[in-house]
Short mmCIF file of C-alpha atoms and ligand atoms in Angstrom, two decimals:
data_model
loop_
_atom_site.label_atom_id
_atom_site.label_comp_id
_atom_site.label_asym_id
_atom_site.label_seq_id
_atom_site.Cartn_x
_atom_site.Cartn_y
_atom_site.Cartn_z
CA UNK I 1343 24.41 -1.27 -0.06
CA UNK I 1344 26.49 -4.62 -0.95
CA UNK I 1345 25.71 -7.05 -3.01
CA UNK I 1346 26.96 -10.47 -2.17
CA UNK I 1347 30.10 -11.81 -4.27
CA UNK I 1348 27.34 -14.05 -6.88
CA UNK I 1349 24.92 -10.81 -6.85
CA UNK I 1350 27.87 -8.16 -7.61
CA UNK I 1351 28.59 -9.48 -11.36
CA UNK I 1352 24.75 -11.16 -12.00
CA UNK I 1353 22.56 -9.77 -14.49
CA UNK I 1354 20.01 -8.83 -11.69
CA UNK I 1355 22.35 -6.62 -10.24
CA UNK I 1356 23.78 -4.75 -13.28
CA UNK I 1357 19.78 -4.65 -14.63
CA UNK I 1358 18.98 -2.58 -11.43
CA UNK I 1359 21.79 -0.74 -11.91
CA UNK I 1360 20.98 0.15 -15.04
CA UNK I 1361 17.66 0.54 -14.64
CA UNK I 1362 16.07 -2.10 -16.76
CA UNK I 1363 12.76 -3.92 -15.45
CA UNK I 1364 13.77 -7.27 -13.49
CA UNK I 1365 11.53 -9.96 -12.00
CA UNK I 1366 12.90 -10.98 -8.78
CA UNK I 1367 11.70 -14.19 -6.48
CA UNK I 1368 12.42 -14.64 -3.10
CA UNK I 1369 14.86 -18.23 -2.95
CA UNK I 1370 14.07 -17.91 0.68
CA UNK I 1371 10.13 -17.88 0.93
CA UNK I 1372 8.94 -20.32 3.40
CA UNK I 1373 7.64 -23.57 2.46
CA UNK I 1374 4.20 -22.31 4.33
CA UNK I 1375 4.90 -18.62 2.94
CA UNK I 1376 4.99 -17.58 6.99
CA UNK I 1377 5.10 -14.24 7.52
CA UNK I 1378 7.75 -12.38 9.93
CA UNK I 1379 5.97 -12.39 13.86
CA UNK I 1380 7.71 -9.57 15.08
CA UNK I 1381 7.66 -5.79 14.91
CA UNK I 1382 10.69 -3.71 16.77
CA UNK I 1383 10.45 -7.27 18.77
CA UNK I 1384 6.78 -7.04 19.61
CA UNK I 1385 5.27 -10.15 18.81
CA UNK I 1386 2.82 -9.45 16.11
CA UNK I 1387 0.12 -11.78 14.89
CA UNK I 1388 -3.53 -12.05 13.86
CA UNK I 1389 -5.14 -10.76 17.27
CA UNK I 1390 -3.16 -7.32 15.97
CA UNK I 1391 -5.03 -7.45 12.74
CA UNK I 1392 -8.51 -8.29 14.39
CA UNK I 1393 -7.78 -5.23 16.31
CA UNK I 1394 -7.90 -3.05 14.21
CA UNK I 1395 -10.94 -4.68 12.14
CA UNK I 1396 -12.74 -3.84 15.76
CA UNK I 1397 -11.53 -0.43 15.90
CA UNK I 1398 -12.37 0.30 12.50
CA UNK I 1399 -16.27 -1.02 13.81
CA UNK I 1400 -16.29 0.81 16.67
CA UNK I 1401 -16.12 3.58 14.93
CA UNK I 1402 -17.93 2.96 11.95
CA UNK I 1403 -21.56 5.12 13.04
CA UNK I 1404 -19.12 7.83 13.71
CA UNK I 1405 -17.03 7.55 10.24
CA UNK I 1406 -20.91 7.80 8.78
CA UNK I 1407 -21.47 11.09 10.19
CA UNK I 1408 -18.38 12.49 9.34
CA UNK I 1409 -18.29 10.83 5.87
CA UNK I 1410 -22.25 9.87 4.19
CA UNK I 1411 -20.53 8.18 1.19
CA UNK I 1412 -20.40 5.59 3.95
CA UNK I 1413 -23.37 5.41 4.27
CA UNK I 1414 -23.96 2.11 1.77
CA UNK I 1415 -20.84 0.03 3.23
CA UNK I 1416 -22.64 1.27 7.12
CA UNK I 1417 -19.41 2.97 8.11
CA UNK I 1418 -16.69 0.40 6.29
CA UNK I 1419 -14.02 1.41 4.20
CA UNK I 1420 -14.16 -0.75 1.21
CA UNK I 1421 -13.09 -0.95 -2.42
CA UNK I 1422 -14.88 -3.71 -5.06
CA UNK I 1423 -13.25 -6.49 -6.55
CA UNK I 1424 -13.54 -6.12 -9.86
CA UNK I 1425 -13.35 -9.30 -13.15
CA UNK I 1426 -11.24 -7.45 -15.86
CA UNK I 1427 -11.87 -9.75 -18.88
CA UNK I 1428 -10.87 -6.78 -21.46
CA UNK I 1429 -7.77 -6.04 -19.46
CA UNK I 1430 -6.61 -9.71 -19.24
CA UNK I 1431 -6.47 -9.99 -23.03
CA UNK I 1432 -4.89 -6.11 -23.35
CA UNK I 1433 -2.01 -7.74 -20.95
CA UNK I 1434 -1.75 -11.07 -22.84
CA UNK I 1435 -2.91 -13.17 -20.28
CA UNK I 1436 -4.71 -16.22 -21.96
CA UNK I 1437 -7.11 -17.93 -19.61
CA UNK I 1438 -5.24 -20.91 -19.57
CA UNK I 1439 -2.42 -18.42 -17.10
CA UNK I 1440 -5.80 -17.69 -14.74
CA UNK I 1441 -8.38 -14.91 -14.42
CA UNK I 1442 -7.56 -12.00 -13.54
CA UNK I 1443 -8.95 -9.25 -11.10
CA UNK I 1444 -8.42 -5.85 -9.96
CA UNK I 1445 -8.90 -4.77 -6.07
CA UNK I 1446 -9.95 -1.25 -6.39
CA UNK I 1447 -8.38 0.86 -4.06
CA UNK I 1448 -7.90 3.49 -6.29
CA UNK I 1449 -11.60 3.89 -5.46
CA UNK I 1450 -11.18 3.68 -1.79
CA UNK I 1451 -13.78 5.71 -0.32
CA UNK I 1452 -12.77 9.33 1.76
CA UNK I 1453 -9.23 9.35 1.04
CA UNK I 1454 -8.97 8.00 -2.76
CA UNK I 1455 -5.95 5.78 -2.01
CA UNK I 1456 -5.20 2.31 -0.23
CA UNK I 1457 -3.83 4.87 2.28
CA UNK I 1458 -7.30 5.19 3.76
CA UNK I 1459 -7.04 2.33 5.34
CA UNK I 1460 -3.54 1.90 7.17
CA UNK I 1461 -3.93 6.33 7.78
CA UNK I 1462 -7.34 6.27 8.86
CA UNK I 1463 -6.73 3.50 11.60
CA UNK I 1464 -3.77 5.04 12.68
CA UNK I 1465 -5.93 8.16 14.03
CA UNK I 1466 -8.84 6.31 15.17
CA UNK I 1467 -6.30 4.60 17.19
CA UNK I 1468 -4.85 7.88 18.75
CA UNK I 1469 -8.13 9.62 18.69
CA UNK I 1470 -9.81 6.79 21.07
CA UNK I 1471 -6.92 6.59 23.29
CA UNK I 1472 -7.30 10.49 23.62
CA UNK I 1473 -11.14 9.89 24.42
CA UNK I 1474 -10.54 7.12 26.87
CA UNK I 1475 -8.15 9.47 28.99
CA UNK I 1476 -10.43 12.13 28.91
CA UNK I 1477 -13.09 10.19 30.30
CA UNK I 1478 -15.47 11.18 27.37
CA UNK I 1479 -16.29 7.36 26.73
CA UNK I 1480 -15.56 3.67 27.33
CA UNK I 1481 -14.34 1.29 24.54
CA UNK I 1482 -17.47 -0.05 24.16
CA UNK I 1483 -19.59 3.09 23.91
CA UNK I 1484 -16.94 4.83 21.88
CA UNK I 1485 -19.73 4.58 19.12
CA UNK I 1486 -22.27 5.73 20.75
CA UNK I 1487 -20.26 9.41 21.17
CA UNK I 1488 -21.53 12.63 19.54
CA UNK I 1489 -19.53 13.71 16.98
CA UNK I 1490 -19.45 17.28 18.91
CA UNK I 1491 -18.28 15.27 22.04
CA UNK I 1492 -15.54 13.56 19.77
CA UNK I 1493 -14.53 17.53 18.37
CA UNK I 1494 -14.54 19.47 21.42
CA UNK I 1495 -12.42 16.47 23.36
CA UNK I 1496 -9.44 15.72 20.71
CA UNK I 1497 -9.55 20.00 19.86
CA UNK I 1498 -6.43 20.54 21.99
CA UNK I 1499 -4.49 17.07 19.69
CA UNK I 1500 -2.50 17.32 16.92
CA UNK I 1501 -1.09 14.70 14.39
CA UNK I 1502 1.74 15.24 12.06
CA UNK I 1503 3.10 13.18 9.12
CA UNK I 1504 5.57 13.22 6.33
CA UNK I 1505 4.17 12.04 3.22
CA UNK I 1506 4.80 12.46 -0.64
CA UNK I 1507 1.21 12.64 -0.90
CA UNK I 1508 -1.16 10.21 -0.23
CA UNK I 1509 -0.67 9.58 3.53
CA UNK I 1510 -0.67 12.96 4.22
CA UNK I 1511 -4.19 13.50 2.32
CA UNK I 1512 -5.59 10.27 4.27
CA UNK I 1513 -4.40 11.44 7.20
CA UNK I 1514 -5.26 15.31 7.04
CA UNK I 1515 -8.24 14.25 5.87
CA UNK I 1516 -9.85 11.73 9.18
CA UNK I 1517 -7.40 14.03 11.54
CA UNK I 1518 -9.25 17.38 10.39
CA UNK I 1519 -12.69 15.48 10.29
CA UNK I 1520 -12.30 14.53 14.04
CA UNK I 1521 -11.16 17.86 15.25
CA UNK I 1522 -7.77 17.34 15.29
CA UNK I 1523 -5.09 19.71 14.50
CA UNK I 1524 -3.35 18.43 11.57
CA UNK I 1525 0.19 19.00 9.77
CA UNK I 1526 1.38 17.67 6.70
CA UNK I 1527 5.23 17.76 6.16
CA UNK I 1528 5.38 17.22 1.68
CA UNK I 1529 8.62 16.83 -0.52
CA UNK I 1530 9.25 18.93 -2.97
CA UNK I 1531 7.70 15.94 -5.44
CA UNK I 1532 4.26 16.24 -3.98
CA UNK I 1533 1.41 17.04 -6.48
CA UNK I 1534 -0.05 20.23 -6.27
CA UNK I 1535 -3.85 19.74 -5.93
CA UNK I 1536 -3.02 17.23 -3.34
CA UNK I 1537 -1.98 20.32 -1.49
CA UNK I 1538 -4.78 22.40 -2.37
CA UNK I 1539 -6.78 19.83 -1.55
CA UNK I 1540 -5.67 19.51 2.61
CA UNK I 1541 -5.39 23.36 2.89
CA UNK I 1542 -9.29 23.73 1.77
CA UNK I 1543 -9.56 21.19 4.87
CA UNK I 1544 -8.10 23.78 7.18
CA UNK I 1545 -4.59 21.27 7.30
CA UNK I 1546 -1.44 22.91 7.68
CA UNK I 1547 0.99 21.73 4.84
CA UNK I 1548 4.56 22.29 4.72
CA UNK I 1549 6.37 21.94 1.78
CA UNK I 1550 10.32 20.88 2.03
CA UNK I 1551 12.75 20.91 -0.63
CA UNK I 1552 14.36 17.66 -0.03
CA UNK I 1553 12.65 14.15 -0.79
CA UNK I 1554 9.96 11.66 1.03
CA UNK I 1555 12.69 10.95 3.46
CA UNK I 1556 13.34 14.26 4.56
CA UNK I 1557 10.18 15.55 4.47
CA UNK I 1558 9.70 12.83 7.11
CA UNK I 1559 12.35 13.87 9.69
CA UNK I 1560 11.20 17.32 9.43
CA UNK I 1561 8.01 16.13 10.39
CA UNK I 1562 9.37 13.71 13.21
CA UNK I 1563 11.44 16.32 14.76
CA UNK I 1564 8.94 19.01 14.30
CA UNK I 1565 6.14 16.62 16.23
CA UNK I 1566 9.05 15.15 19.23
CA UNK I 1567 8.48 19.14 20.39
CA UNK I 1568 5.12 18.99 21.22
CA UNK I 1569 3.92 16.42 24.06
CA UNK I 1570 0.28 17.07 22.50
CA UNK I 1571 1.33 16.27 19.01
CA UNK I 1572 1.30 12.06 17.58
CA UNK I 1573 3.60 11.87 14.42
CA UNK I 1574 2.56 8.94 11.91
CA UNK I 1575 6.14 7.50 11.11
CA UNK I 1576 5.84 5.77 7.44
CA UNK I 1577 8.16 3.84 7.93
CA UNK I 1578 7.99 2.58 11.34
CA UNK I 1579 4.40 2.42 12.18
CA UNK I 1580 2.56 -0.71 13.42
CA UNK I 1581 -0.56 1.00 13.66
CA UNK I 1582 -0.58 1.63 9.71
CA UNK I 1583 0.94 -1.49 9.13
CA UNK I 1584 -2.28 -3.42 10.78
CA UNK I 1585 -4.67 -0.38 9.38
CA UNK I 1586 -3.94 -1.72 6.10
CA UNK I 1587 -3.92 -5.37 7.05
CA UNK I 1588 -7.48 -5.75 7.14
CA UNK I 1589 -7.86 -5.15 3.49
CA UNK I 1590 -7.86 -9.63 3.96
CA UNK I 1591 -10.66 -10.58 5.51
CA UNK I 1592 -12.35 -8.21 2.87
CA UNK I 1593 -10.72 -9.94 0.57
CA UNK I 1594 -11.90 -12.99 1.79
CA UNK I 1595 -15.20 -12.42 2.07
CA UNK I 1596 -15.47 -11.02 -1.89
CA UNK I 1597 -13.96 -13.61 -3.13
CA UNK I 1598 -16.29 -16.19 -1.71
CA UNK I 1599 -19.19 -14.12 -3.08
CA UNK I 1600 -17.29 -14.38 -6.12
CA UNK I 1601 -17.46 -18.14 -5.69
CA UNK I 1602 -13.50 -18.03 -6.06
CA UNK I 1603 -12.21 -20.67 -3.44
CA UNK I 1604 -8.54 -20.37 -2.67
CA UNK I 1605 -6.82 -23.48 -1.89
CA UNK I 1606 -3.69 -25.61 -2.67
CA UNK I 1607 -5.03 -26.51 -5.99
CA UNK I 1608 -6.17 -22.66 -6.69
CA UNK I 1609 -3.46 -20.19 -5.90
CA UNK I 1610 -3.80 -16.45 -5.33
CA UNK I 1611 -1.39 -14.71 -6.66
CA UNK I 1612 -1.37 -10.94 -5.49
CA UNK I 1613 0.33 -7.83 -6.84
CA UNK I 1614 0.95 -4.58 -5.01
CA UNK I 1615 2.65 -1.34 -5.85
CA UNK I 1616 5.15 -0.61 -3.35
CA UNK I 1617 7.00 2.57 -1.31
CA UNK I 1618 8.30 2.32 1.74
CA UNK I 1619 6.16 -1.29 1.93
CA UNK I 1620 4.39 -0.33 4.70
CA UNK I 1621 0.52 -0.77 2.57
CA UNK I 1622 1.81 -3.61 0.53
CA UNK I 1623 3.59 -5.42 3.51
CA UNK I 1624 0.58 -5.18 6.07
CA UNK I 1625 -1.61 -6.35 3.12
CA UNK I 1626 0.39 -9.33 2.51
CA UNK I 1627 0.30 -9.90 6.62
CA UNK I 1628 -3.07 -10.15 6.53
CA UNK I 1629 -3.67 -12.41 3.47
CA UNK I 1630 -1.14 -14.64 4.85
CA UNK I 1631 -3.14 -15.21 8.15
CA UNK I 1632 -6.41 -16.14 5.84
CA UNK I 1633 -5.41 -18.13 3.02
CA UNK I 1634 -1.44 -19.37 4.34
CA UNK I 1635 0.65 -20.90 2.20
CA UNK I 1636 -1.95 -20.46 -0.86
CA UNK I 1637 -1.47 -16.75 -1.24
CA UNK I 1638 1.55 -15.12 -3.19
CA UNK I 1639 2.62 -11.84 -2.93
CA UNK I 1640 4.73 -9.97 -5.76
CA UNK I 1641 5.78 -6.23 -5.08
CA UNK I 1642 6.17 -3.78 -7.63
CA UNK I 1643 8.49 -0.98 -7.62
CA UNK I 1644 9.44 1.81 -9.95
CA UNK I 1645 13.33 0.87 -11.72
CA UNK I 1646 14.55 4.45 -10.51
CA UNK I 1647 13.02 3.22 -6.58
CA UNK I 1648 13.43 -0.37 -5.99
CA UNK I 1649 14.40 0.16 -2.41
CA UNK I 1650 12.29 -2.79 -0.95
CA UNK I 1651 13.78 -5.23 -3.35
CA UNK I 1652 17.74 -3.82 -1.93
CA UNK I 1653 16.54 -4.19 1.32
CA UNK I 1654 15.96 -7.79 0.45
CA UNK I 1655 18.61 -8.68 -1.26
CA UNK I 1656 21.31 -6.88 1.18
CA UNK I 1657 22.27 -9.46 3.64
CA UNK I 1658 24.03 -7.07 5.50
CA UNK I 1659 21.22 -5.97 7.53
CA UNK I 1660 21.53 -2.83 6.72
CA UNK I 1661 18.97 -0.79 5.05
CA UNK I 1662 20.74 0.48 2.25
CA UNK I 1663 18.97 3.58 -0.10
CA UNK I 1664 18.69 3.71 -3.63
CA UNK I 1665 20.86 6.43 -4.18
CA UNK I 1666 24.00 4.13 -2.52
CA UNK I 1667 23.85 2.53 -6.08
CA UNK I 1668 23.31 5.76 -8.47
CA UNK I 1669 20.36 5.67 -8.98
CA UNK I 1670 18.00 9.03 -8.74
CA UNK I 1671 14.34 7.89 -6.77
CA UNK I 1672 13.48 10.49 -10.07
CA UNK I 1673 10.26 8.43 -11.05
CA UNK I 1674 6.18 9.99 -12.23
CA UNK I 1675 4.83 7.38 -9.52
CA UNK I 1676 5.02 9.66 -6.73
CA UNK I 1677 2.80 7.42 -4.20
CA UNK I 1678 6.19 5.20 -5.05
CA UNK I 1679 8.67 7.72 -4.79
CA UNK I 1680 10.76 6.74 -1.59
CA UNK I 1681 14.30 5.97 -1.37
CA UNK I 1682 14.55 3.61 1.24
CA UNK I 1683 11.94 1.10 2.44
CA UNK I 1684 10.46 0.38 6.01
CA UNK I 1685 13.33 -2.15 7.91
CA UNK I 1686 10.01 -3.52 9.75
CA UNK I 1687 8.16 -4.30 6.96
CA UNK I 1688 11.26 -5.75 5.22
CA UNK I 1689 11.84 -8.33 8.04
CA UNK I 1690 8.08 -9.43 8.35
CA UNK I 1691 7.84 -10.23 4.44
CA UNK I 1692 11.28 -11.86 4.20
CA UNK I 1693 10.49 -15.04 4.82
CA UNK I 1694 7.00 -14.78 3.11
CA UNK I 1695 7.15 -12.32 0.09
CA UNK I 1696 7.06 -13.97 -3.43
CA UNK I 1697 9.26 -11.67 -5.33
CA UNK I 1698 9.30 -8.33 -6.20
CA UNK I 1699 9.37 -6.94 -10.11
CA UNK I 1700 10.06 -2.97 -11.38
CA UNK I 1701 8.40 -1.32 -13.84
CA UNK I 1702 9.67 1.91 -16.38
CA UNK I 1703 7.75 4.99 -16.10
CA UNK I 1704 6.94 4.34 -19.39
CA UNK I 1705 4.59 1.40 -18.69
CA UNK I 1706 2.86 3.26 -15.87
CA UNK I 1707 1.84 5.39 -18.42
CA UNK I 1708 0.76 2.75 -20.83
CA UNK I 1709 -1.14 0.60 -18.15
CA UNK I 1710 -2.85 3.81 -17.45
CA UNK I 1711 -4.56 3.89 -20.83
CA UNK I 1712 -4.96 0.62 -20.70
CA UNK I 1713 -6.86 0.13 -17.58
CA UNK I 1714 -9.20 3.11 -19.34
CA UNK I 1715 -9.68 1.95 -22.60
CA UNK I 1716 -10.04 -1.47 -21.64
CA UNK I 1717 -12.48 -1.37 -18.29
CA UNK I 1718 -13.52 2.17 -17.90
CA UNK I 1719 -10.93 2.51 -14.65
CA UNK I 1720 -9.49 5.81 -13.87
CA UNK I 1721 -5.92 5.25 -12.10
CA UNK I 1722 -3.19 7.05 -11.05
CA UNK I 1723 0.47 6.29 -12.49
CA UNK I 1724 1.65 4.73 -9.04
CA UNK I 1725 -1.61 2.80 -9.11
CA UNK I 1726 -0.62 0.99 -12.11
CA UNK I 1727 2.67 -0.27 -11.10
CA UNK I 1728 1.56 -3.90 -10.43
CA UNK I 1729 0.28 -4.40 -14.23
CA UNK I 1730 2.54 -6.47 -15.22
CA UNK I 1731 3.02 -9.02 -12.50
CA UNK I 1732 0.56 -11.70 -14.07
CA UNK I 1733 2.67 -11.89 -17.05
CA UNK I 1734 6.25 -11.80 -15.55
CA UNK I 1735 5.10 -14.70 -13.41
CA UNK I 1736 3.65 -16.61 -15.88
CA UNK I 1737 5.61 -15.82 -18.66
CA UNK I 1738 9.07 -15.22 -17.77
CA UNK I 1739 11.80 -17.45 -16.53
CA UNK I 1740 12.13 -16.56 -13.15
CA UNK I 1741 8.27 -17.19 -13.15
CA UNK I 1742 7.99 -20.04 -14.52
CA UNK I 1743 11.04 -21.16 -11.79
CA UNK I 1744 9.02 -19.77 -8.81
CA UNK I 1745 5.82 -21.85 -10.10
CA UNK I 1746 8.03 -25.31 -11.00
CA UNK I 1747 9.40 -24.35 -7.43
CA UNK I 1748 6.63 -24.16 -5.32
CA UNK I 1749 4.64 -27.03 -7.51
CA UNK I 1750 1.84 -24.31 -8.89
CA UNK I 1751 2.89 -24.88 -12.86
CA UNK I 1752 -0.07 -27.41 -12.95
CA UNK I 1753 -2.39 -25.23 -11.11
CA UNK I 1754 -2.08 -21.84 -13.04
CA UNK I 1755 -5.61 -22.51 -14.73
CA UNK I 1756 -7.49 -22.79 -11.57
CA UNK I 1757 -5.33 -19.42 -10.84
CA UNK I 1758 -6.36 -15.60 -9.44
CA UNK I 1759 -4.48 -13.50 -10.19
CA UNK I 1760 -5.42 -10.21 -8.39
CA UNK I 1761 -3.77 -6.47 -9.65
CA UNK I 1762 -3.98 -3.65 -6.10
CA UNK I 1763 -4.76 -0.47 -7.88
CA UNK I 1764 -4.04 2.09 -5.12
CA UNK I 1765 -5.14 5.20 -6.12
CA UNK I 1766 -6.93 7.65 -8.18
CA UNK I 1767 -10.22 8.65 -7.26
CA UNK I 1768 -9.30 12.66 -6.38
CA UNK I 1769 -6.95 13.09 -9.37
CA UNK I 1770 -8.04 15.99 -10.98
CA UNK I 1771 -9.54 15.86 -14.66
CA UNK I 1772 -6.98 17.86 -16.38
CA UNK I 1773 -4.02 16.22 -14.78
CA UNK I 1774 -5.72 12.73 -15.40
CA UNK I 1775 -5.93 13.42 -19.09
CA UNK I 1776 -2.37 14.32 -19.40
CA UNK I 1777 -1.68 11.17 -18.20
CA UNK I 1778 -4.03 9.49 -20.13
CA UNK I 1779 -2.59 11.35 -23.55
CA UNK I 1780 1.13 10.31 -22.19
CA UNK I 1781 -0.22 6.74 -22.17
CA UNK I 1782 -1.85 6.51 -25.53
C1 PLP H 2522 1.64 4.88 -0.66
C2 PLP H 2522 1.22 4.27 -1.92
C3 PLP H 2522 1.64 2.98 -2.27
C4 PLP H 2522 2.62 2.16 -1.48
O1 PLP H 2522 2.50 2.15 -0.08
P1 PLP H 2522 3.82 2.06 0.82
O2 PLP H 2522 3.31 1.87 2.19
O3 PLP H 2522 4.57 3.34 0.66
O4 PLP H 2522 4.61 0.92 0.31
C5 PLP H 2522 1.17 2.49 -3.47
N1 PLP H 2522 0.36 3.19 -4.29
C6 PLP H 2522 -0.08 4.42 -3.96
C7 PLP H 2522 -0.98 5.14 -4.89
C8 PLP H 2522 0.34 5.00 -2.76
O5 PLP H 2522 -0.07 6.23 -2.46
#
């Protein structure tokens, strides 16, 4: 990692070091807030999201079967948008900053995390390619396939993944549905019942001692053995990256039944808890392609894990790792928990990403009660990193320089500002209320 000559002896620098919370904005966001266009130098754009908004609906009468909570959304994967008026006030937003909102992910439906959506593709995509070769179906009448079909053709087709938690659930948990073998490479960090929880699915989890990172190249080199066997690479997966990229046109669509328009004169200001940035980055992607230069995205990172923010602010190129400036990646966000970020999804939100803020432990903790005590939601830590982005944006003076800058301070009334909570929903009761205590 090097910091430029200005960066080495700025605050910002020694306040990452040191690991106090900073606010961050990106001086070289794009007038229009254009995202990246290219993956590994494939060209991506919106036909990439659409996609996988298709593949999602072709399979959506067989996600029913295998899942009935789907049964209300008819096969979607879909988390609410919820007003938070009791939270707003518990953060010290006065309406005069904007109303804010919560996307619920941490409700997401099958695997309890905004990894459902970015995992989930990702197999649906392997799976139907696997179906097409065997000559089980077409594209087109991929829906209209027995789920016994679906089982007895992908049987002999395994995935793999490294994961710290999360990915590996949503992905053990749509891989094992479809008949797929299924292997789940965890650091040492992962929770506990979010191993019980794959091995009562009949998913083989192996636990390494190392972190996220090499739990991952276990998995990668583990997978590279068998020609049968499709490893879902975190940090270097287009597939997930576009999975979770259709999160916008849901988005889209809510808001309008909201009867929230999003236009120059009503910014949308969006925060996301962020890893490796794979979910928050193909997010952002997405919302750029509806609502363009209108939409702001703000990443949030744990201060012991800000590797997406080093990978922006090294102009090197390289992608440096958290540890190269002592700090530990030692941090209760585990969903967060990653050392250094996705290079891809670094270069596509370069020129588009609004900033990117940390947060203590502490707070995770605190927002954790909050959310509960305020609105009845039931988070995890990680889930809770992006709590405090409506008030370092409006409030502080790197946020009040990013609004002057891009001409919003005179808008922030007629302001959303929407809070990604990304997980929660399978956290076991006695592990949520230790949290919960921790908090209050
Ligand atoms: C994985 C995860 C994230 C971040 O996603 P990345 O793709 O790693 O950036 C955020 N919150 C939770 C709960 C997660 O599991």
């Amino acid at each position: 990692m090097k910091f430029n000559d200005k960066q080495r002896d700025s605050e910002l620098a020694e306040n990452i070091r040191t690991r106090k919370p900073v606010f961050w904005t990106n001086p070289a966001r794009s007038e229009d807030g254009r995202m990246g266009s290219t993956w590994d130098d494939r060209p991506i754009g919106c036909e990439d999201v659409r996609a996988a908004e298709d593949r999602f609906r072709r399979f959506s009468r067989v996600l029913t079967d295998m899942f009935p909570e789907l049964r209300d959304t008819r096969g979607a994967i879909e988390s609410a948008v919820l007003p938070v008026p009791a939270l707003q006030s518990h953060l010290g937003i006065p309406l005069e900053s904007g109303r804010v909102l919560i996307k619920a992910d941490h409700a997401l439906p099958v695997a309890g995390s905004i990894k459902a959506r970015g995992g989930i593709h990702e197999v649906l995509e392997f799976a139907e390619k696997q179906l097409l070769k065997s000559s089980a179906g077409t594209l087109a009448g991929i829906g209209d396939l027995s789920l016994e079909t679906i089982r007895e053709t992908l049987g002999k087709y395994q995935v793999a993944v490294g994961s710290t938690g999360n990915l590996g659930l949503s992905i053990g948990v749509i891989a094992s549905a479809l008949g797929l073998g299924a292997t789940v490479h965890m650091s040492a960090d992962a929770k506990r019942w979010k191993k019980d929880r794959l091995r009562k699915r009949g998913v083989q989890v192996v636990e390494h001692e190392g972190d996220y990172g090499a739990a991952v190249e276990a998995g990668r080199t583990a997978a590279a053995a068998d020609p049968n066997c499709h490893f879902v690479d975190d940090e270097g997966s287009l597939s997930l990256f576009m999975g979770y990229s259709t999160a916008a046109s849901e988005l889209r669509t809510q808001l309008s039944e909201l009867g929230i328009q999003i236009d120059a004169d009503h910014p949308l200001f969006v925060y996301l808890p962020c890893g490796v940035g794979g979910a928050p980055g193909g997010i952002a992607f997405g919302l750029s392609h509806v609502f363009g230069p209108h939409v702001h995205c703000f990443f949030a990172e744990p201060t012991a894990s800000p590797c997406f923010l080093l990978s922006l602010l090294d102009e090197s190129g390289s992608n440096p790792s958290v540890y190269d400036i002592g700090l530990d990646n030692a941090t209760e966000a585990d969903g967060l928990a990653v050392p250094r970020a996705s290079a891809r999804a670094v270069e596509v939100m370069r020129s588009g990403i609004g900033g990117v803020f940390t947060v203590e432990d502490e707070a995770l903790f605190k927002n954790l009660h909050a959310a509960a005590i305020t609105q009845g939601i039931r988070v995890e830590p990680s889930a809770t990193a992006a709590f405090e982005g409506p008030l370092w944006l409006t409030s502080s003076g790197p946020g009040n320089a990013y609004l002057a800058r891009t001409g919003l301070t005179g808008s922030l009334p007629k302001a959303t500002h929407l809070i990604w909570t990304t997980g929660g929903l399978f956290v076991p009761e006695n592990e949520y209320q230790a949290f919960f205590e921790r908090g209050a």
